Coordinates of C-alpha atoms in Angstrom, one line a residue:
Chain A
M940 CA 0.2 -0.2 0.0
K941 CA 3.0 2.5 1.2
K942 CA 4.7 1.7 -2.5
K943 CA 1.6 2.6 -4.1
L944 CA 1.3 6.1 -2.2
I945 CA 4.8 7.2 -2.7
G946 CA 4.9 7.8 -6.0
L947 CA 1.7 10.4 -5.3
T948 CA 1.7 14.2 -5.5
D949 CA 1.6 15.9 -1.9
E950 CA -2.1 17.1 -3.2
E951 CA -3.2 13.1 -4.0
L952 CA -1.8 12.0 -0.9
I953 CA -3.6 14.7 1.3
K954 CA -6.8 13.4 -0.2
E955 CA -6.3 9.9 0.2
F956 CA -6.1 10.9 3.7
Q957 CA -8.9 13.1 4.1
D958 CA -11.5 10.7 2.5
N959 CA -10.0 7.4 3.2
N960 CA -8.2 8.4 6.9
T961 CA -5.2 6.2 5.1
I962 CA -2.5 6.9 7.8
E963 CA 0.2 6.0 5.5
A964 CA -0.3 8.9 3.2
Y965 CA -0.1 11.0 6.2
E966 CA 3.1 9.2 7.4
I967 CA 4.3 10.0 3.9
L968 CA 3.4 13.5 4.0
V969 CA 5.4 13.9 7.6
N970 CA 8.4 12.0 5.9
R971 CA 8.5 14.6 2.9
F972 CA 8.1 18.1 4.9
K973 CA 9.6 17.0 8.3
D974 CA 13.0 18.1 7.5
P975 CA 12.5 21.9 4.9
L976 CA 10.0 22.6 7.8
T977 CA 12.6 22.0 10.2
N978 CA 15.1 24.0 8.6
Y979 CA 12.4 26.8 7.6
V980 CA 11.5 27.0 11.3
F981 CA 15.0 26.8 12.6
R982 CA 16.6 29.8 10.2
F983 CA 13.5 32.0 11.1
L984 CA 13.8 31.3 15.1
G985 CA 17.7 30.3 15.5
E986 CA 16.6 27.6 18.2
R987 CA 16.9 23.9 17.6
D988 CA 14.8 22.4 20.3
I989 CA 11.8 25.1 19.6
C990 CA 11.9 24.3 16.3
T991 CA 11.2 20.5 16.7
D992 CA 8.6 21.4 19.1
I993 CA 7.0 23.5 16.2
V994 CA 7.7 21.4 13.3
Q995 CA 5.4 18.5 15.7
D996 CA 3.1 21.1 16.4
T997 CA 2.1 21.3 12.9
M998 CA 2.1 18.2 11.5
I999 CA -0.5 17.3 14.6
K1000 CA -2.5 20.1 13.4
F1001 CA -2.2 18.9 10.1
Y1002 CA -3.9 15.9 11.5
I1003 CA -6.6 17.2 13.5
H1004 CA -7.7 19.8 10.8
K1005 CA -7.0 18.1 7.4
D1006 CA -10.2 19.0 6.5
S1007 CA -9.6 22.5 6.2
Y1008 CA -7.2 22.1 3.3
K1009 CA -8.5 22.8 0.1
S1010 CA -7.5 21.2 -3.0
F1011 CA -7.5 24.6 -5.4
A1012 CA -4.0 25.4 -3.3
K1013 CA -0.9 23.8 -2.9
F1014 CA -0.4 21.5 -0.2
S1015 CA 3.2 22.9 0.9
T1016 CA 1.9 26.5 0.8
W1017 CA -0.9 25.1 3.2
I1018 CA 1.5 23.4 5.9
Y1019 CA 4.3 26.2 5.3
T1020 CA 1.5 28.3 6.6
I1021 CA 0.8 26.6 9.9
A1022 CA 4.4 26.4 10.6
G1023 CA 4.7 29.9 9.6
N1024 CA 2.0 31.3 12.0
L1025 CA 3.5 28.6 15.2
A1026 CA 6.6 30.5 14.3
R1027 CA 5.9 33.9 14.7
N1028 CA 3.3 33.0 17.8
E1029 CA 6.9 31.6 19.2
L1030 CA 8.5 34.5 18.5
K1031 CA 5.8 37.1 20.0
R1032 CA 5.9 34.9 23.4
R1033 CA 10.0 35.3 23.6
K1034 CA 9.3 38.9 23.5
R1035 CA 6.9 39.0 26.6
R1036 CA 9.5 37.0 28.4
V1037 CA 13.5 37.0 29.0
I1038 CA 14.7 34.1 28.7
F1039 CA 18.6 33.4 30.3
S1040 CA 20.6 30.8 29.1
L1041 CA 23.8 30.0 30.9
T1042 CA 24.7 26.5 29.6
N1043 CA 24.6 25.0 25.8
D1044 CA 22.1 21.9 25.9
D1045 CA 24.2 20.0 23.6
P1046 CA 27.3 18.6 25.6
E1047 CA 29.2 17.9 22.9
K1048 CA 29.3 21.1 21.4
Q1049 CA 30.4 23.8 22.6
V1050 CA 29.4 27.6 21.5
Q1051 CA 31.6 30.5 21.9
I1052 CA 29.9 33.3 21.6
E1053 CA 32.5 35.8 20.5
D1054 CA 32.7 39.6 19.5
K1055 CA 32.7 40.3 15.9
A1056 CA 36.3 42.2 16.1
F1057 CA 37.9 38.9 17.4
V1058 CA 37.2 37.0 14.3
S1059 CA 39.9 37.1 11.8
P1060 CA 39.5 36.4 8.2
E1061 CA 41.0 33.0 8.3
R1062 CA 38.7 31.8 10.6
A1063 CA 35.5 33.4 8.6
T1064 CA 36.6 30.8 5.6
D1065 CA 35.4 27.8 8.0
S1066 CA 31.8 26.8 6.7
E1067 CA 30.5 26.0 10.5
I1068 CA 32.0 29.2 11.7
K1069 CA 30.5 31.0 8.7
G1070 CA 27.2 29.3 9.0
E1071 CA 27.0 30.3 12.5
L1072 CA 27.6 33.9 11.5
V1073 CA 25.0 33.9 9.1
Q1074 CA 22.2 32.8 11.3
K1075 CA 23.3 35.1 13.4
A1076 CA 22.9 37.6 10.8
L1077 CA 19.3 36.5 9.9
Q1078 CA 18.7 36.7 13.7
K1079 CA 19.5 40.6 13.5
V1080 CA 17.0 41.1 10.5
K1081 CA 13.6 42.3 11.4
P1082 CA 11.0 39.2 11.6
V1083 CA 8.8 40.3 8.6
Y1084 CA 11.4 40.6 6.1
R1085 CA 13.8 37.2 7.4
E1086 CA 10.6 35.4 6.6
V1087 CA 10.5 36.1 3.2
V1088 CA 13.9 36.3 2.7
I1089 CA 14.2 32.1 4.1
L1090 CA 11.3 31.5 2.1
R1091 CA 12.8 32.8 -1.5
D1092 CA 16.5 32.1 -0.7
I1093 CA 16.6 29.5 1.2
Q1094 CA 13.3 27.4 0.5
E1095 CA 13.2 28.5 -2.7
F1096 CA 9.5 29.3 -3.4
S1097 CA 8.0 31.6 -5.8
Y1098 CA 6.9 35.0 -5.0
E1099 CA 3.5 33.7 -5.7
E1100 CA 3.7 31.4 -3.7
I1101 CA 5.6 33.2 -0.5
A1102 CA 2.6 36.1 -1.4
E1103 CA -0.1 33.1 -0.5
M1104 CA 1.8 31.6 2.8
T1105 CA 2.2 35.1 3.9
N1106 CA -1.0 36.5 2.9
L1107 CA 0.9 39.4 1.5
S1108 CA 0.5 40.9 -2.3
I1109 CA 3.6 40.0 -4.6
G1110 CA 4.5 43.5 -4.3
T1111 CA 5.3 43.7 -0.5
V1112 CA 6.9 40.1 -0.6
K1113 CA 9.2 41.6 -3.1
S1114 CA 9.7 44.8 -1.4
R1115 CA 10.6 43.4 1.8
I1116 CA 12.5 40.9 0.4
N1117 CA 15.0 43.1 -1.0
R1118 CA 14.9 45.3 2.5
G1119 CA 15.9 41.9 3.9
R1120 CA 18.7 41.3 1.9
K1121 CA 19.7 44.8 2.0
H1122 CA 20.1 44.7 5.9
L1123 CA 21.6 41.1 5.8
Q1124 CA 24.6 42.6 3.1
K1125 CA 25.3 45.1 5.5
L1126 CA 25.7 42.4 8.3
L1127 CA 28.1 40.1 6.4
K1128 CA 30.0 42.5 4.2
N1129 CA 32.9 41.0 5.9
I1130 CA 32.4 37.8 5.5
Y1131 CA 31.0 36.9 1.9
S1132 CA 33.7 38.8 -0.4
G1133 CA 35.2 35.8 -2.6
Chain S
M202 CA 5.6 46.9 -10.5
N203 CA 8.0 47.2 -13.2
K204 CA 9.8 43.2 -13.3
S205 CA 13.0 44.1 -14.5
G206 CA 13.5 46.4 -11.8
Y207 CA 12.8 43.6 -9.3
N208 CA 15.0 41.1 -11.3
F209 CA 17.6 43.9 -11.3
K210 CA 17.2 44.0 -7.8
D211 CA 17.6 40.5 -7.5
D212 CA 21.1 40.5 -9.0
Q213 CA 22.1 43.3 -7.0
F214 CA 21.8 41.0 -3.9
K215 CA 23.0 38.0 -5.9
D216 CA 25.9 37.0 -2.8
V217 CA 23.5 37.4 0.0
S218 CA 21.5 35.0 -2.2
K219 CA 24.1 32.5 -2.6
I220 CA 25.3 32.6 1.1
L221 CA 21.9 31.7 2.2
K222 CA 21.7 29.0 -0.3
D223 CA 24.8 27.6 0.8
L224 CA 23.8 27.1 4.5
P225 CA 24.0 23.8 5.5
K226 CA 20.0 22.1 5.6
V227 CA 18.9 21.3 9.3
N228 CA 17.2 18.1 9.5
A229 CA 14.6 16.8 12.2
P230 CA 16.0 14.5 14.8
D231 CA 15.7 10.7 14.1
N232 CA 13.2 10.1 16.8
F233 CA 10.7 12.7 15.4
E234 CA 8.5 10.9 13.5
Y235 CA 8.9 8.3 16.6
N236 CA 7.6 11.2 19.2
L237 CA 4.9 12.0 17.0
K238 CA 3.4 8.7 16.6
V239 CA 3.2 8.4 20.3
K240 CA 1.1 11.8 20.4
I241 CA -1.2 11.2 18.0
D242 CA -1.7 7.2 19.3
N243 CA -1.9 8.8 23.0
N244 CA -4.4 11.7 21.6
N245 CA -2.3 14.1 23.0
F246 CA -2.9 17.3 20.9
G247 CA -1.8 19.6 23.5
L248 CA 0.5 21.8 21.6
S249 CA 3.9 22.2 22.9
T250 CA 3.6 25.9 21.7
G251 CA 0.7 26.5 23.1
N252 CA -0.9 30.0 24.0
E253 CA 0.2 31.3 26.8
K254 CA -2.3 32.7 29.3
T255 CA -2.5 36.0 29.4
F256 CA -4.1 38.8 31.6
S257 CA -6.9 40.2 30.7
W258 CA -9.0 42.8 32.9
W259 CA -12.2 41.9 31.5
K260 CA -11.9 38.1 32.9
V261 CA -11.7 39.4 36.1
F262 CA -13.9 42.5 36.0
V263 CA -17.1 40.5 34.2
P264 CA -17.5 37.6 37.0
A265 CA -16.7 40.4 39.4
S266 CA -19.2 42.7 38.8
G267 CA -21.7 39.9 38.1
L268 CA -20.8 38.6 41.6
V269 CA -21.7 42.5 43.2
A270 CA -24.5 42.7 41.3
A271 CA -26.2 39.3 42.4
S272 CA -25.2 40.2 46.3
V273 CA -27.0 43.5 46.2
F274 CA -30.2 42.2 44.5
S275 CA -30.0 39.1 47.2
F276 CA -29.6 41.7 49.9
F277 CA -32.5 43.8 48.8
F278 CA -34.8 41.4 47.8
F279 CA -34.2 38.4 50.4
S280 CA -32.8 39.5 53.4
N281 CA -34.8 39.1 56.8
S282 CA -33.9 42.2 58.6
S283 CA -35.7 42.9 62.0
E284 CA -36.2 46.5 61.4
K285 CA -39.7 47.0 60.3
L286 CA -39.2 48.1 56.5
E287 CA -42.4 49.6 55.1
N288 CA -43.3 48.7 51.7
P289 CA -44.9 51.6 50.4
F290 CA -47.0 48.7 48.1
Q291 CA -48.6 46.8 50.7
L292 CA -49.7 49.1 53.3
Q293 CA -53.0 50.6 53.5
P294 CA -52.4 54.6 53.1
I295 CA -53.2 56.6 56.1
L296 CA -56.6 58.2 56.0
R297 CA -57.1 62.1 56.2
T298 CA -59.0 61.9 59.4
E299 CA -56.9 60.0 61.1
I300 CA -54.0 62.1 60.4
S301 CA -56.0 65.0 61.6
S302 CA -56.7 62.5 64.9
N303 CA -53.4 62.2 64.8
I304 CA -52.3 65.9 65.2
L305 CA -55.4 66.4 68.0
N306 CA -53.6 63.6 70.2
A307 CA -50.1 65.0 69.5
T308 CA -50.9 68.8 70.5
G309 CA -52.6 67.4 73.7
L310 CA -56.2 68.8 72.1
G311 CA -57.3 65.5 71.3
N312 CA -58.5 65.0 75.1
F313 CA -59.9 68.0 75.6
L314 CA -62.0 67.7 72.4
N315 CA -63.3 64.5 73.1
E316 CA -64.4 65.6 76.6
S317 CA -66.1 68.7 75.2
Y318 CA -67.4 67.4 72.1
K319 CA -69.0 64.2 72.8
I320 CA -70.6 62.5 69.3
N321 CA -74.4 63.7 69.3
D322 CA -76.4 62.8 66.4
N323 CA -76.1 66.3 64.3
D324 CA -72.5 66.1 64.7
V325 CA -70.0 65.2 61.8
V326 CA -68.8 61.8 62.2
V327 CA -66.2 60.1 60.4
E328 CA -66.1 56.6 60.3
T329 CA -61.9 55.6 60.3
I330 CA -60.2 52.8 60.2
T331 CA -57.9 52.0 63.2
K332 CA -54.9 49.7 62.8
P333 CA -53.9 48.0 66.1
E334 CA -50.7 47.3 67.5
P335 CA -48.9 44.7 65.4
T336 CA -49.3 41.3 66.9
T337 CA -48.5 39.9 63.5
K338 CA -45.3 38.8 62.4
K339 CA -43.6 41.7 60.0
N340 CA -43.0 39.6 56.9
D341 CA -46.5 38.8 56.9
L342 CA -48.6 39.2 54.1
V343 CA -50.6 42.1 53.6
A344 CA -54.2 40.0 53.6
S345 CA -53.3 39.0 57.4
E346 CA -52.6 42.9 58.3
V347 CA -55.8 43.6 56.5
K348 CA -57.9 41.2 58.9
S349 CA -56.9 43.1 62.2
Y350 CA -58.0 46.2 61.4
S351 CA -61.2 47.8 63.4
L352 CA -63.8 50.1 62.5
A353 CA -64.3 53.4 64.9
R354 CA -66.7 56.3 64.4
E355 CA -65.6 59.1 65.9
K356 CA -66.1 62.8 66.3
V357 CA -63.9 65.4 64.4
V358 CA -63.5 68.9 64.9
L359 CA -63.7 70.7 61.4
P360 CA -62.3 74.3 61.4
F361 CA -65.8 75.3 59.3
D362 CA -68.6 77.2 61.0
T363 CA -71.8 75.8 59.7
S364 CA -73.4 78.9 60.8
N365 CA -72.0 81.1 58.6
S366 CA -71.9 79.8 54.9
T367 CA -71.0 81.9 51.5
D368 CA -72.2 81.9 48.6
L369 CA -69.4 81.8 46.4
D370 CA -71.0 82.8 43.2
A371 CA -72.6 86.1 45.0
A372 CA -69.0 86.9 46.8
I373 CA -67.6 86.8 43.4
G374 CA -70.0 89.1 42.2
N375 CA -69.7 91.4 45.2
K376 CA -73.7 90.8 45.0
N377 CA -74.3 90.0 48.7
N378 CA -71.0 91.6 50.5
R379 CA -71.4 90.3 54.0
R380 CA -67.6 91.4 54.8
N381 CA -67.1 93.2 57.7
I382 CA -64.3 95.5 57.6
D383 CA -63.3 94.4 61.4
R384 CA -63.4 90.6 60.9
R385 CA -59.5 90.0 59.6
A386 CA -58.7 86.8 57.7
S387 CA -56.5 84.8 59.8
L388 CA -54.7 81.3 59.9
A389 CA -57.4 78.6 60.3
N390 CA -57.3 77.6 63.9
A391 CA -58.7 74.1 64.1
G392 CA -58.6 74.0 67.9
S393 CA -60.1 77.1 68.3
P394 CA -64.2 76.8 69.5
N395 CA -64.8 80.7 68.2
A396 CA -63.6 80.7 65.1
S397 CA -65.9 81.4 62.4
F398 CA -65.4 80.4 58.6
N399 CA -67.1 82.3 55.9
G400 CA -66.0 79.9 53.4
F401 CA -63.0 81.9 52.3
Y402 CA -61.6 83.4 55.6
L403 CA -61.7 82.4 59.1
G404 CA -63.2 85.6 60.8
Q405 CA -62.1 86.4 64.3
E406 CA -63.7 89.1 66.6
V407 CA -60.9 92.1 66.9
D408 CA -60.4 93.6 70.0
K409 CA -60.8 97.6 69.1
K410 CA -58.8 98.8 72.3
Y411 CA -56.0 96.8 70.7
V412 CA -56.3 98.3 67.3
E413 CA -56.2 102.0 68.8
A414 CA -53.1 101.4 70.4
M415 CA -51.3 99.9 67.4
K416 CA -52.8 102.8 65.0
A417 CA -51.1 105.4 67.9
R418 CA -48.0 103.8 67.8
I419 CA -47.2 103.7 64.0
D420 CA -48.5 107.5 63.9
S421 CA -45.9 108.1 66.4
L422 CA -43.0 106.3 64.5
K423 CA -44.0 107.7 61.5
K424 CA -43.9 111.3 63.0
N425 CA -40.3 110.5 64.6
Y426 CA -39.2 109.3 61.5
L427 CA -40.4 112.7 59.8
I428 CA -38.7 114.8 62.5
K429 CA -35.5 113.1 61.9
R430 CA -35.4 113.5 58.3
Q431 CA -36.2 117.2 58.4
Q432 CA -33.1 117.5 60.9
Q433 CA -31.2 115.5 58.5
R434 CA -32.0 118.3 55.7
A435 CA -31.5 120.7 57.7
G436 CA -28.2 119.7 58.9
A437 CA -27.2 119.2 55.2
I438 CA -27.9 122.4 53.7
K439 CA -25.8 124.2 56.7

């Protein structure tokens, strides 16, 4: 049964799940979208643990409200919209509380918070360090710009799809993407040369 | 919007886009699906990122105001206070004759009148409902109170002189002017047996000597006033 379902598109799978409550169809969709969604939410929020919870909640909402999906829209647009809403809610909650974290949850990896002035050009070429710096720079971009930049440049969605997910006009989407990129460019001018 | 304009801006930020695209992909943990399945199988649909309960003044204000309103309502309608609360919709209104007899009793004249004015056949008699001492409980219904009322006949002294009546039409038309200039009007004297009433004014016999004395006094005051005024004018001219 599962082998038959694997070849179906996202929209066909969700329809199968809606009509026949086929749990395998649901599992295939979860498998397809868990990684991209985790990557999207992580880049938006910057925290690993909470992003897993948010993606879990997204899948649960998908499971509970499967009938709210309408077939005229793309499934990826629908599920990214859910994940984006939950991520934004989490961001708002964060603003209302102050979190002091003195220890790193991952015992194997030690993350040192460094001052920019101490980052030498040689160290900046290390992809891991670079990734962290880019992530930190992304966190400094305004959330409304950050979200659309991630959807465009990392998740590689079209402007139309992004407009549908964020419930904005295409013009606004493009404008926000450019502003986000501009700000990011300023922040990353030390490391992206070459 | 000019499409080429936005495309040009895409080229402008090509490097930034490349950096973002080259970022390593972050994947879900290995036990992601297992944990999800456990949650679904246990019907544990409480979201990890559930909404925080935010404090709202309305959540406090509305029930508190409802409680206050209920307390006020119950206090006024269900209280068994020891004080006798008069409910104007349940008590019989006090008759006018009752009021006048109360006044007579309060002034001490009632007894005097009762002795002097025994009820005769030609007297004006008014039947009044007297309220006895309350023997029933305070919160009894009206019907039980009405049953205990008793009927009493008493003579009421009215400030009217029945022998002296006035024809209203004649008085207005001035045809039958029986007015006595010596009889000045005064306030109704409910207690005086000598009071006479001509329909409008309560006439009273005037003491002539008293009147003459008052007139003389007024004249002397006027004379003194005039003398003083003349003196002042004379002083001012000088």
